[in-house]
Short mmCIF file of C-alpha atoms in Angstrom, two decimals:
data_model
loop_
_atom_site.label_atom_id
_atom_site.label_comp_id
_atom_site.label_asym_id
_atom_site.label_seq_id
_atom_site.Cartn_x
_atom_site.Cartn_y
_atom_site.Cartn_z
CA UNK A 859 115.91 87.74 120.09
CA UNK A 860 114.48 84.54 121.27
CA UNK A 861 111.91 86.91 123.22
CA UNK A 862 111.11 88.76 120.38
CA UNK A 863 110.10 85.76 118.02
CA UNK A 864 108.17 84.28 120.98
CA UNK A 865 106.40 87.78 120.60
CA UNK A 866 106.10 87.98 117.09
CA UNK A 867 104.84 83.97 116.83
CA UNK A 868 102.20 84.89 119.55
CA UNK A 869 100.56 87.99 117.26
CA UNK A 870 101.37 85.38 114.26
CA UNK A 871 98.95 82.87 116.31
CA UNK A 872 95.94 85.26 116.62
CA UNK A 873 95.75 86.86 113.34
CA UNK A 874 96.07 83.79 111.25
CA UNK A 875 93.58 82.62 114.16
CA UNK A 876 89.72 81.92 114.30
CA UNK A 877 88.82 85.26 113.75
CA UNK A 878 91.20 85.64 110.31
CA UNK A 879 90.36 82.21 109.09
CA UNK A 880 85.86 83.16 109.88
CA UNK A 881 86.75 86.67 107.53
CA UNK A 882 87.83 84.78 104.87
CA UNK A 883 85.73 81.99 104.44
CA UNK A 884 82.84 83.81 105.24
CA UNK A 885 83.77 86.39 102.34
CA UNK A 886 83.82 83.43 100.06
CA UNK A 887 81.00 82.01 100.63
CA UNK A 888 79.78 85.48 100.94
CA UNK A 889 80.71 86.44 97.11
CA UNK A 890 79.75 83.15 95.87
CA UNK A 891 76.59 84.16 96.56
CA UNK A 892 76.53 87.83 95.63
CA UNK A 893 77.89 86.97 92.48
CA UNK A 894 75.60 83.81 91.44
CA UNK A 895 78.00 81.18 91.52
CA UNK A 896 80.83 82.90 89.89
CA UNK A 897 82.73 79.35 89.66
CA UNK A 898 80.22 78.37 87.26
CA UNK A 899 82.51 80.12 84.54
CA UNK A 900 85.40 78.31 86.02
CA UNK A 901 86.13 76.79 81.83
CA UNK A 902 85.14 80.05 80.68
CA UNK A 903 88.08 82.10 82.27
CA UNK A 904 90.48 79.25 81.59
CA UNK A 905 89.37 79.74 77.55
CA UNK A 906 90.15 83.50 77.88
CA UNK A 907 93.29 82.57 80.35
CA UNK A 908 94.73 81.77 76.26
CA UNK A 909 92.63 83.98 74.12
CA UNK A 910 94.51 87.34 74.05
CA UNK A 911 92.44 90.69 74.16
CA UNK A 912 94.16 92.59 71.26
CA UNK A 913 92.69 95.39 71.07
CA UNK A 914 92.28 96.26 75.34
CA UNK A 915 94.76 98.78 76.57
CA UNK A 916 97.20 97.52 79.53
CA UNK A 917 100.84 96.48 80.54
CA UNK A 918 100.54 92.53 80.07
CA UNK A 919 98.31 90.19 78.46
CA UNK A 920 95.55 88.73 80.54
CA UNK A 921 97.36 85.14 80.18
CA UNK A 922 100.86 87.39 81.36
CA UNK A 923 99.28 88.85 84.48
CA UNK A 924 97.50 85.36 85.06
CA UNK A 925 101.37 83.47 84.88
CA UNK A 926 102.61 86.45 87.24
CA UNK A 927 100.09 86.03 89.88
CA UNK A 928 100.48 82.06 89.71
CA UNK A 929 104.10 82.14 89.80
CA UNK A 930 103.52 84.59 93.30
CA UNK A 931 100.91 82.06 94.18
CA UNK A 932 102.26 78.72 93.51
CA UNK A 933 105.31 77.68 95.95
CA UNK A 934 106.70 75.84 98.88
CA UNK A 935 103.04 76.03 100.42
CA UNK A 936 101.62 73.97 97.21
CA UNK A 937 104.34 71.21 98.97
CA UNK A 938 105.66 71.47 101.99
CA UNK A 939 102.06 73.89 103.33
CA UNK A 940 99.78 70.77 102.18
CA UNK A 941 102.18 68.20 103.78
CA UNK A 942 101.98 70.56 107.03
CA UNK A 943 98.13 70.09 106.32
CA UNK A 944 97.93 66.50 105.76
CA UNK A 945 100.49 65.82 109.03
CA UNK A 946 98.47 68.02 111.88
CA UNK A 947 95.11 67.30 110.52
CA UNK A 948 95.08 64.08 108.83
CA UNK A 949 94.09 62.98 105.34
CA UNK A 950 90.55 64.88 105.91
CA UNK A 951 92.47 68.32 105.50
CA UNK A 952 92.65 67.61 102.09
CA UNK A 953 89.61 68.20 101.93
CA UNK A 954 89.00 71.54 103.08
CA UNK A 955 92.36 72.89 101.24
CA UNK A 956 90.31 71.71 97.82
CA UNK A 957 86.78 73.42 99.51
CA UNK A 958 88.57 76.31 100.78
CA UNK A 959 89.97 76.81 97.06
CA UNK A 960 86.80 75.98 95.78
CA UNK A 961 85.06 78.87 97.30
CA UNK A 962 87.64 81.06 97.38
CA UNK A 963 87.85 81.41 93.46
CA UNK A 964 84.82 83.89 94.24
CA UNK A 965 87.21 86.30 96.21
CA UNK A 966 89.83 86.03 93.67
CA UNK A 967 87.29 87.14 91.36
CA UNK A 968 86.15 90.28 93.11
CA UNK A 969 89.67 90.93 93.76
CA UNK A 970 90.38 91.41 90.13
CA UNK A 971 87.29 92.88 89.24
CA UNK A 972 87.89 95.84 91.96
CA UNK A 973 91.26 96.20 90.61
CA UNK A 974 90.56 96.48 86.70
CA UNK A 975 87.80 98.86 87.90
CA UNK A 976 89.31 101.14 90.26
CA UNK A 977 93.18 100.95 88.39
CA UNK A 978 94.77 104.50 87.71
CA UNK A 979 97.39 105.46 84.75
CA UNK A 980 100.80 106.59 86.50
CA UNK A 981 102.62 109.30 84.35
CA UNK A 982 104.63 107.00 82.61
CA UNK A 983 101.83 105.54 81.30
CA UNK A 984 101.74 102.15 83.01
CA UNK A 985 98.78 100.89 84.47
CA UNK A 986 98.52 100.79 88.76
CA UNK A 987 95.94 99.02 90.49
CA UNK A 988 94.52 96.64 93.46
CA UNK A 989 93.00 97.07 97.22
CA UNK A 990 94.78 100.22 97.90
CA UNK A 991 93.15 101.79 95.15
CA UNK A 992 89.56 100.18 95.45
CA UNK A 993 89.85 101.78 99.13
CA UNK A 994 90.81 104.94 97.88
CA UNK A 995 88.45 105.41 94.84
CA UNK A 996 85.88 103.51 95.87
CA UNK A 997 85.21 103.49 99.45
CA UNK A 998 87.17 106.95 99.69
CA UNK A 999 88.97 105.56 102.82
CA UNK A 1000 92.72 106.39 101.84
CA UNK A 1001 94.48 106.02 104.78
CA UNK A 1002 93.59 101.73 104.82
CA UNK A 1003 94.78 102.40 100.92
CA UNK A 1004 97.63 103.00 102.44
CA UNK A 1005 98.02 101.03 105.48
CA UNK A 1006 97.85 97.78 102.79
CA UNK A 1007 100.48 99.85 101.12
CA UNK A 1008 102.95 99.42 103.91
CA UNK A 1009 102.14 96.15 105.14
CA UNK A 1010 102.66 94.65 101.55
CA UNK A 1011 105.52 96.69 100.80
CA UNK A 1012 107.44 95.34 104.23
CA UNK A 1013 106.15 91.45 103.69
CA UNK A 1014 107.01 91.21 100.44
CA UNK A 1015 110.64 91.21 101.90
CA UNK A 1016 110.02 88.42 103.75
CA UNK A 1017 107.19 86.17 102.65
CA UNK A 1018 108.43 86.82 99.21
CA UNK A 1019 111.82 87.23 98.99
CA UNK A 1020 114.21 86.26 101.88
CA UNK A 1021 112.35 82.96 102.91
CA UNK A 1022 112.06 81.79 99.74
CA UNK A 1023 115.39 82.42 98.96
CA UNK A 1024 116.67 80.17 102.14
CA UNK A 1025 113.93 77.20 101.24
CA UNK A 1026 115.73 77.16 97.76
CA UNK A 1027 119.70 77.30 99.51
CA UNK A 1028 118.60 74.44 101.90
CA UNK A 1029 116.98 72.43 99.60
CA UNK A 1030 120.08 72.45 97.06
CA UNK A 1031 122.42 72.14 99.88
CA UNK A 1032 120.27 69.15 100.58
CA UNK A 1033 120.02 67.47 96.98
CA UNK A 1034 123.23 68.73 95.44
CA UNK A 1035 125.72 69.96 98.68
CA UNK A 1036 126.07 73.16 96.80
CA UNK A 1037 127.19 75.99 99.41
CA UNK A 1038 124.36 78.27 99.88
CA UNK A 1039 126.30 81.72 99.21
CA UNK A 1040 126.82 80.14 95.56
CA UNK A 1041 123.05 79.25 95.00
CA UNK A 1042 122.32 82.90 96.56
CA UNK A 1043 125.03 84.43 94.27
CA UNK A 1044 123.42 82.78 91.07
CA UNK A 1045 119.63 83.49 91.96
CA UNK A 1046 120.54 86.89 92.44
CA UNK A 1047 121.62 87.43 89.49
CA UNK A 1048 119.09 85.43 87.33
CA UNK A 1049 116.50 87.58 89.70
CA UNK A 1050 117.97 91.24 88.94
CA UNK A 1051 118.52 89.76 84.96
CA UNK A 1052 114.23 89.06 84.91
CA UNK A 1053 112.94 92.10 87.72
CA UNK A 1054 115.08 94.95 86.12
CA UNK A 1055 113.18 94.64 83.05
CA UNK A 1056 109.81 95.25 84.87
CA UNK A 1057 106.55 93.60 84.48
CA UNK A 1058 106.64 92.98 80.99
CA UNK A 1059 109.95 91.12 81.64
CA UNK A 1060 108.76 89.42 84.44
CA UNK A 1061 105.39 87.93 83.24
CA UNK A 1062 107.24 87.23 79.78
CA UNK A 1063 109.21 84.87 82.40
CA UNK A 1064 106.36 83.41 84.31
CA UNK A 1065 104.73 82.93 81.07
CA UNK A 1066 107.35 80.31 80.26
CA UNK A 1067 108.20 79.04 84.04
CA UNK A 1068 104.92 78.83 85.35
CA UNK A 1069 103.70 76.32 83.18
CA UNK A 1070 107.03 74.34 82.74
CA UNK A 1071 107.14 73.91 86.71
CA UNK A 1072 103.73 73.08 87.36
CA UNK A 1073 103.69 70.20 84.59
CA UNK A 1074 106.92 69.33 85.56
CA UNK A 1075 105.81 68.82 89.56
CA UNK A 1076 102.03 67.53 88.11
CA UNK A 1077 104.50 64.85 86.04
CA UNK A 1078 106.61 63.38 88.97
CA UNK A 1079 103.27 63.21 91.10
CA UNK A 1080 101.29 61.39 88.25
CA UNK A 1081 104.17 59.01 88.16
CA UNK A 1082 104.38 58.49 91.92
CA UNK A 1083 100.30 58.22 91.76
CA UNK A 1084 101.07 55.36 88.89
CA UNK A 1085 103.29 53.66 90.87
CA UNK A 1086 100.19 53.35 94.02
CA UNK A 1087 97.70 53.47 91.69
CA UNK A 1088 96.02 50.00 93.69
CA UNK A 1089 95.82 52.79 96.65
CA UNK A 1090 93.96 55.37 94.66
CA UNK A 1091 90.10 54.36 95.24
CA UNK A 1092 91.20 53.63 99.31
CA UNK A 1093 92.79 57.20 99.03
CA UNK A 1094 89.87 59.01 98.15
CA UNK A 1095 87.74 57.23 100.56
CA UNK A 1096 90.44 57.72 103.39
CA UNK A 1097 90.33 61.60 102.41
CA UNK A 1098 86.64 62.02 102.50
CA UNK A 1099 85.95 60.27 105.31
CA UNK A 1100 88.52 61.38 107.80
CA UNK A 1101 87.29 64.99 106.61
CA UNK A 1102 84.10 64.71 108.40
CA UNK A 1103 85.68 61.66 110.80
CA UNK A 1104 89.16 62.22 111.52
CA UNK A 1105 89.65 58.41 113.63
CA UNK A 1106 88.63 57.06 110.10
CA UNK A 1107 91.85 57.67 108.98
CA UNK A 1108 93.93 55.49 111.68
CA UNK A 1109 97.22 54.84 113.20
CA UNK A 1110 98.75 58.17 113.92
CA UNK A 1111 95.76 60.36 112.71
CA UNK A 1112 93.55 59.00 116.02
CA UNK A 1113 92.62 61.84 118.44
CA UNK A 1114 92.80 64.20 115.73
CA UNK A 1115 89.06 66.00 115.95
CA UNK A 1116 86.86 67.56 113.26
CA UNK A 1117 87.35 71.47 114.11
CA UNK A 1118 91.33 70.74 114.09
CA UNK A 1119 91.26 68.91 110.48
CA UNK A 1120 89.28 71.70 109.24
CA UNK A 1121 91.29 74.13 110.68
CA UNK A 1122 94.60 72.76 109.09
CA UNK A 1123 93.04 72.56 105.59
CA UNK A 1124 91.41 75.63 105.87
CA UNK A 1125 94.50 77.55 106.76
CA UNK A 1126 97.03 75.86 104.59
CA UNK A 1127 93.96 76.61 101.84
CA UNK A 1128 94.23 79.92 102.56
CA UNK A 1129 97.56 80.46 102.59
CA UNK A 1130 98.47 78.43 99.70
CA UNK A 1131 95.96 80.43 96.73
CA UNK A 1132 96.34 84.08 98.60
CA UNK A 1133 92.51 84.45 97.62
CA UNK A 1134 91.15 87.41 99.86
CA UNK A 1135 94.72 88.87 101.25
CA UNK A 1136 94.85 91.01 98.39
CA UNK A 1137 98.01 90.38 96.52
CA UNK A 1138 97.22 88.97 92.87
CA UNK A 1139 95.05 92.02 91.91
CA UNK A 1140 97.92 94.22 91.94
CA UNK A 1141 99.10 92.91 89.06
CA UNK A 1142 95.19 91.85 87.24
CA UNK A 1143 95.38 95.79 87.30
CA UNK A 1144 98.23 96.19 84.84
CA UNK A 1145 96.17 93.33 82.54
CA UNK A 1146 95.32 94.33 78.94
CA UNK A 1147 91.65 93.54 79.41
CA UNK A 1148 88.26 95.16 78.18
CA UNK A 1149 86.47 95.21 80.67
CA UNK A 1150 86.98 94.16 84.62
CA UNK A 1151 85.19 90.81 84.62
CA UNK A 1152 87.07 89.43 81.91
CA UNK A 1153 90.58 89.75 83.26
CA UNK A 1154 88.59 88.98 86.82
CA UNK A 1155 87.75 85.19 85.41
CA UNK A 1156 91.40 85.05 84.47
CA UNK A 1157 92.20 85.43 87.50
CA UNK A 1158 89.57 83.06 89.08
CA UNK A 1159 91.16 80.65 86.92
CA UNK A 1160 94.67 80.71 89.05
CA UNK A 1161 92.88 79.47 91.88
CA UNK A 1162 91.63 76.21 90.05
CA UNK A 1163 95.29 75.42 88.87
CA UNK A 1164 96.74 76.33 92.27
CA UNK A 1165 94.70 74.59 94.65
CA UNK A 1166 92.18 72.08 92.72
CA UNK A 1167 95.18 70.74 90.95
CA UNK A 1168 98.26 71.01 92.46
CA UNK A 1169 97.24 70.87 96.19
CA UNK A 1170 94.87 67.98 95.29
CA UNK A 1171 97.50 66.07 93.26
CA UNK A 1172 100.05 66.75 96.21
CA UNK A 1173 97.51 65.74 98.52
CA UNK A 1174 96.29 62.52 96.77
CA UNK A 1175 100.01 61.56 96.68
CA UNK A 1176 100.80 61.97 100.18
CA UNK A 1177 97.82 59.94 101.49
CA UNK A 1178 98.30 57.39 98.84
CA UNK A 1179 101.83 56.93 100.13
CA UNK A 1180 100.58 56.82 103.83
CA UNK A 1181 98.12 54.11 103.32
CA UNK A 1182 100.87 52.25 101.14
CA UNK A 1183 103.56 52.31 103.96
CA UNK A 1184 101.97 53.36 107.35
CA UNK A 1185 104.92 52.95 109.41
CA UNK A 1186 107.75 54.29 107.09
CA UNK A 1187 105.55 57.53 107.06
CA UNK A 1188 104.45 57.41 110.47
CA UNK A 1189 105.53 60.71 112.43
CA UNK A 1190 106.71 62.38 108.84
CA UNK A 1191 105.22 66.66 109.00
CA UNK A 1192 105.71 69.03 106.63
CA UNK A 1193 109.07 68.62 104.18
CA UNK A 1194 109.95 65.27 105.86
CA UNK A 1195 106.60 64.16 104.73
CA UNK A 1196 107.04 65.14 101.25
CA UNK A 1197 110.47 63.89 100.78
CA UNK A 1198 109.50 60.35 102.21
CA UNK A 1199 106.32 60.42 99.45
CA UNK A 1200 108.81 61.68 96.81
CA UNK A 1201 111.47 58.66 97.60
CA UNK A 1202 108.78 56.34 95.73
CA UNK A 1203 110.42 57.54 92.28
CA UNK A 1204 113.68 55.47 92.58
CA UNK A 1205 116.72 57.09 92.40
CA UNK A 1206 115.20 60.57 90.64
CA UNK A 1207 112.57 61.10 92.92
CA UNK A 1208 114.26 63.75 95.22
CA UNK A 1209 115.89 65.37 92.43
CA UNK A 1210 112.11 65.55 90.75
CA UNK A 1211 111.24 66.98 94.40
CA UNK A 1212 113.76 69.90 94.63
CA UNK A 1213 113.95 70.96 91.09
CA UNK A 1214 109.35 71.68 91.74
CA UNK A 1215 110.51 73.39 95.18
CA UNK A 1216 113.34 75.65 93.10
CA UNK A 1217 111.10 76.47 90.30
CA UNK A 1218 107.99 77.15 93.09
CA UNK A 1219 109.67 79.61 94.89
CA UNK A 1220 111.69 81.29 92.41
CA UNK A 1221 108.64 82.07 90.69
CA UNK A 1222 107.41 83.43 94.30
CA UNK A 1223 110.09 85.46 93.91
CA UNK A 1224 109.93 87.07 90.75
CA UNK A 1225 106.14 87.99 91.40
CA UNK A 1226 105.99 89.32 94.50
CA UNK A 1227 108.94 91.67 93.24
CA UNK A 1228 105.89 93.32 91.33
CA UNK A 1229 103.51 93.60 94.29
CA UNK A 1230 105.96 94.92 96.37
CA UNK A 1231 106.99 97.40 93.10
CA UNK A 1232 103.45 98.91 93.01
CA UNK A 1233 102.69 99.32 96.67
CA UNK A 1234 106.36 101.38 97.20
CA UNK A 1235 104.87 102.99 94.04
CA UNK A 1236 101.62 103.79 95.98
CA UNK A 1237 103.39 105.22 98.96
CA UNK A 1238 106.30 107.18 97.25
CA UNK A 1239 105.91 107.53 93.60
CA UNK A 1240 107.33 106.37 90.94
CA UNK A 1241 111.03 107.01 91.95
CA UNK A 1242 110.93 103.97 93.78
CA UNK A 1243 110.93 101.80 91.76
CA UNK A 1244 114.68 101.29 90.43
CA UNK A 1245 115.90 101.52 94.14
CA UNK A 1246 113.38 98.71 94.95
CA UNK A 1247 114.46 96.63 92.52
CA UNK A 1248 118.02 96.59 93.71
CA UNK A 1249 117.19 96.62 96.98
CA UNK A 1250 114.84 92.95 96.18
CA UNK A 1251 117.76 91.75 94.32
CA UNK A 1252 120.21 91.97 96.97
CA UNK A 1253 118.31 91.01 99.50
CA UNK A 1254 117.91 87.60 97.56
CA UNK A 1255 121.28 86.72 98.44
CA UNK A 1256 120.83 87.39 102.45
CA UNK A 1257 117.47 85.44 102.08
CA UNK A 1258 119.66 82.60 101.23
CA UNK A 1259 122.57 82.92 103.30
CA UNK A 1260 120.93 84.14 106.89
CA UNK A 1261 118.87 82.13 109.12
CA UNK A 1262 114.86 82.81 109.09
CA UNK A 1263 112.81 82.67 111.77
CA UNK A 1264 112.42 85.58 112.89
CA UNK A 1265 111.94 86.78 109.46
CA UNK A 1266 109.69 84.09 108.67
CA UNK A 1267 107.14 85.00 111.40
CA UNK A 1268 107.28 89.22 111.27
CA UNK A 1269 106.35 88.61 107.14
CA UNK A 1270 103.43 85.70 107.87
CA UNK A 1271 101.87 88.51 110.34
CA UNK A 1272 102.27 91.61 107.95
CA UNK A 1273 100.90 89.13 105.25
CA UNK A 1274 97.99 88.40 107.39
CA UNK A 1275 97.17 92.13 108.41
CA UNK A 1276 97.05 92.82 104.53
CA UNK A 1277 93.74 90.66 104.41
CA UNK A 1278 92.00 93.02 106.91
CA UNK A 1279 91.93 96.46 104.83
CA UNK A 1280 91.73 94.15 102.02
CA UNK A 1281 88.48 92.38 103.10
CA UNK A 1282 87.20 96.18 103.86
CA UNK A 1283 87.94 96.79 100.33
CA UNK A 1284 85.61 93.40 99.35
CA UNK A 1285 82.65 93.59 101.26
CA UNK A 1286 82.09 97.17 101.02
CA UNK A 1287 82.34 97.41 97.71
CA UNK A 1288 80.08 93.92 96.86
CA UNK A 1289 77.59 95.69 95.35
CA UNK A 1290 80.18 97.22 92.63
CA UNK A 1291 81.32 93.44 91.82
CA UNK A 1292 77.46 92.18 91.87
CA UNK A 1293 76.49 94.71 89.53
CA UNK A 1294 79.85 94.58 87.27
CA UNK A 1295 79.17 90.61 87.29
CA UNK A 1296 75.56 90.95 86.19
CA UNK A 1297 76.79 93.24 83.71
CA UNK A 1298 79.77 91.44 82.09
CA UNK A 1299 78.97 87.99 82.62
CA UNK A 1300 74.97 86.92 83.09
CA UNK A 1301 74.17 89.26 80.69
CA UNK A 1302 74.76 88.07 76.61
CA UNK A 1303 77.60 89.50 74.70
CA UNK A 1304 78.83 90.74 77.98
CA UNK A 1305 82.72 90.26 78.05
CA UNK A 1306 82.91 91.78 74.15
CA UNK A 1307 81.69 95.17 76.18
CA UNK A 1308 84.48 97.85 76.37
CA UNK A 1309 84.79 99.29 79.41
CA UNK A 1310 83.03 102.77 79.28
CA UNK A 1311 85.66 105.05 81.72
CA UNK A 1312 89.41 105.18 81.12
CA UNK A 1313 91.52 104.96 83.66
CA UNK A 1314 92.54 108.36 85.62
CA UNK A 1315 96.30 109.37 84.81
CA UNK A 1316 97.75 110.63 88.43
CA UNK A 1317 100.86 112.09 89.40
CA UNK A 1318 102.49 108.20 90.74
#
């Protein structure tokens, strides 16, 4: 077994590598361009995020599908991946997790766009959607429709489910000593109580979480923020320097170059607001929306809360507490890092901690259970869909219970390898989200447009 992982964290290496991480950004800054500056409607998607499109046929409201992909989006990466960021790279990374997001709202964008453009109508009358149907109907290249089909529909197990699962067991073990088969035993249940019900359950769900947790975590990190706030203005200096002059940031960040502080907030960027691997447009297909743009700026929207926000305020909190106490911090990565920022709260501080990390990747749970839904939907029809659901449920538990690693590794490589037919999707079809863009958004009146095709009904 030991083999195997060494295997599986080898592949793991390369395809979250150089290569993966050039794709990406490149196809951000790449979109940026091709659709004028997209962010520039940043406030604009964020008013129709709570404006709700009536009269637009779809499964959930644009601000449902927008909870839903946030609650897949936002989790133990927003905490643990940006302390991981801030420990390997330095303060600098900060940085380039906030540009990384910053560019990467233009991918999100053409994510959603494709999807709303390209979704079908199953039988049952729900709406399908995302990169394995841009491939198919719109490059006409089925068989990498299909190969994202399979990778997300295996990963989902893992990235999605099972580890998720265990961060939530170790972390109440941790807090509370509560025996992890009894935290598995109860978040299986609540989990088959929300996924049974289907989308409309589950973003009725995220609509309420998502924004409870995120203030919730936002709350305890403007209090720890308070409680440094003499370290703030040496905090954002510290960060921007050390981004383009890693030795700026001292003590144990020396040595640390420029190429491996990018590379750390790049990747943990990346990972963190999913923008470009394809997920969150599965469900922006099942959005009641007029037209593709509209749900599309929605979507771009998620990546401003996820990573301008909450990676920024995690970030500014974890440097802040460095600079405060240099030596209690010294040689903290990852959850140790986080823990010793979140011990500044007396007394309440961890509980503040584990409650955001329970909330974060519960949510992670309950909407990847929808991308992995559709893409078993893709590959084998409708039928799939109540065994899936009892198959995710269960499978909670043993996330909780069993130990990870191996797990952890095969579902961060099958995540990565969805990027690739996903990025095919992206670039080849540009010119359908440049012209959709121009259409919908620099033109006047666009977003009141209707869209002008309804959606094909096939035989899922």
């Amino acid at each position: 077994m030991e083999a195997f992982n060494n295997f599986v964290s080898t592949i793991n290496g390369f395809v979250w590598g150089p290569v993966m991480l050039c794709l990406l950004v490149g196809t951000h800054v790449f979109l940026t361009l091709r659709t004028g500056i997209i962010q520039r409607k940043t406030f604009t998607g964020i008013k129709l995020s709570i404006t709700p499109d009536k009269e637009a046929s779809g499964d959930v409201s644009g601000f449902g599908a927008l909870a839903t992909a946030l609650a897949a989006t936002i989790g133990t990466g927003n905490i643990v991946g940006v302390a991981t960021a801030v420990g390997l790279g330095g303060p600098g990374a900060v940085f380039w997790v906030w540009m990384t997001g910053l560019f990467g709202m233009a991918t999100k964008y053409g994510e959603a766009v494709l999807a709303v453009k390209y979704r079908v109508k199953a039988k049952d009358g729900s709406f399908i959607g995302g990169p394995m149907y841009a491939l198919e109907r719109g490059l006409g290249q089925k068989w990498l429709g299909i190969l994202f089909a399979v990778f997300t529909a295996i990963a989902c197990f893992g990235i999605g489910n099972m580890t998720q699962g265990n961060s939530i067991a170790e972390s109440v073990l941790n807090t509370f000593g509560i025996p992890k088969f009894v935290t598995g035993a109860i978040l299986c249940i609540l989990t088959g109580l929300v996924i049974l019900g289907g989308v409309n359950s589950i973003s009725k769900v995220c609509e309420k979480l998502v924004p409870f947790m995120a203030g919730f975590y936002i709350l305890g990190c403007l209090i720890i923020l308070v409680i440094n706030a003499q370290y703030i203005p040496a905090t954002f200096a510290v960060i921007i320097k050390s981004a383009f002059n890693p030795a700026a940031a001292g003590g144990g960040f020396v040595g640390i170059t420029v190429m491996t502080c990018i590379r750390y907030g790049v990747a943990r960027g990346l990972f963190t607001n999913e923008s470009g691997l394809g997920s969150a447009p599965i469900v922006d297909a099942a959005a009641a929306t007029r037209n593709p743009s509209r749900q599309a700026l929605i979507s771009m929207s998620g990546v401003f809360w996820d990573t301008i926000v909450v990676c920024l305020m995690t970030g500014l909190v974890l440097v802040s507490c460095i600079i405060k106490d240099p030596v209690g911090m010294d040689g903290l990565v990852g959850a140790n890092l986080t823990s010793g920022a979140f011990a500044t709260i007396p007394v309440v501080g961890p509980i503040v901690l584990t409650i955001g990390l329970i909330t974060f990747a519960w949510s992670t749970i309950l909407g990847w259970s929808y991308y992995g839904e559709r893409a078993w939907v893709y590959l084998v029809g409708v039928k799939a869909i109540k065994p899936f659901r009892i198959a995710w449920t269960i499978v909670v538990f043993i996330g909780c219970v069993a130990a990870l690693e191996v797990v952890w590794n095969v579902a961060d490589t099958l995540n990565a390898c969805m990027a690739f037919p996903n990025l095919v999707a992206l670039l080849g079809l540009s010119g359908v989200i440049a012209s959709e863009t121009k259409k919908y958004v620099w033109t006047e009146g666009g977003l009141d447009l209707w869209m002008e095709d309804e959606a094909p009904v096939v035989d899922k």
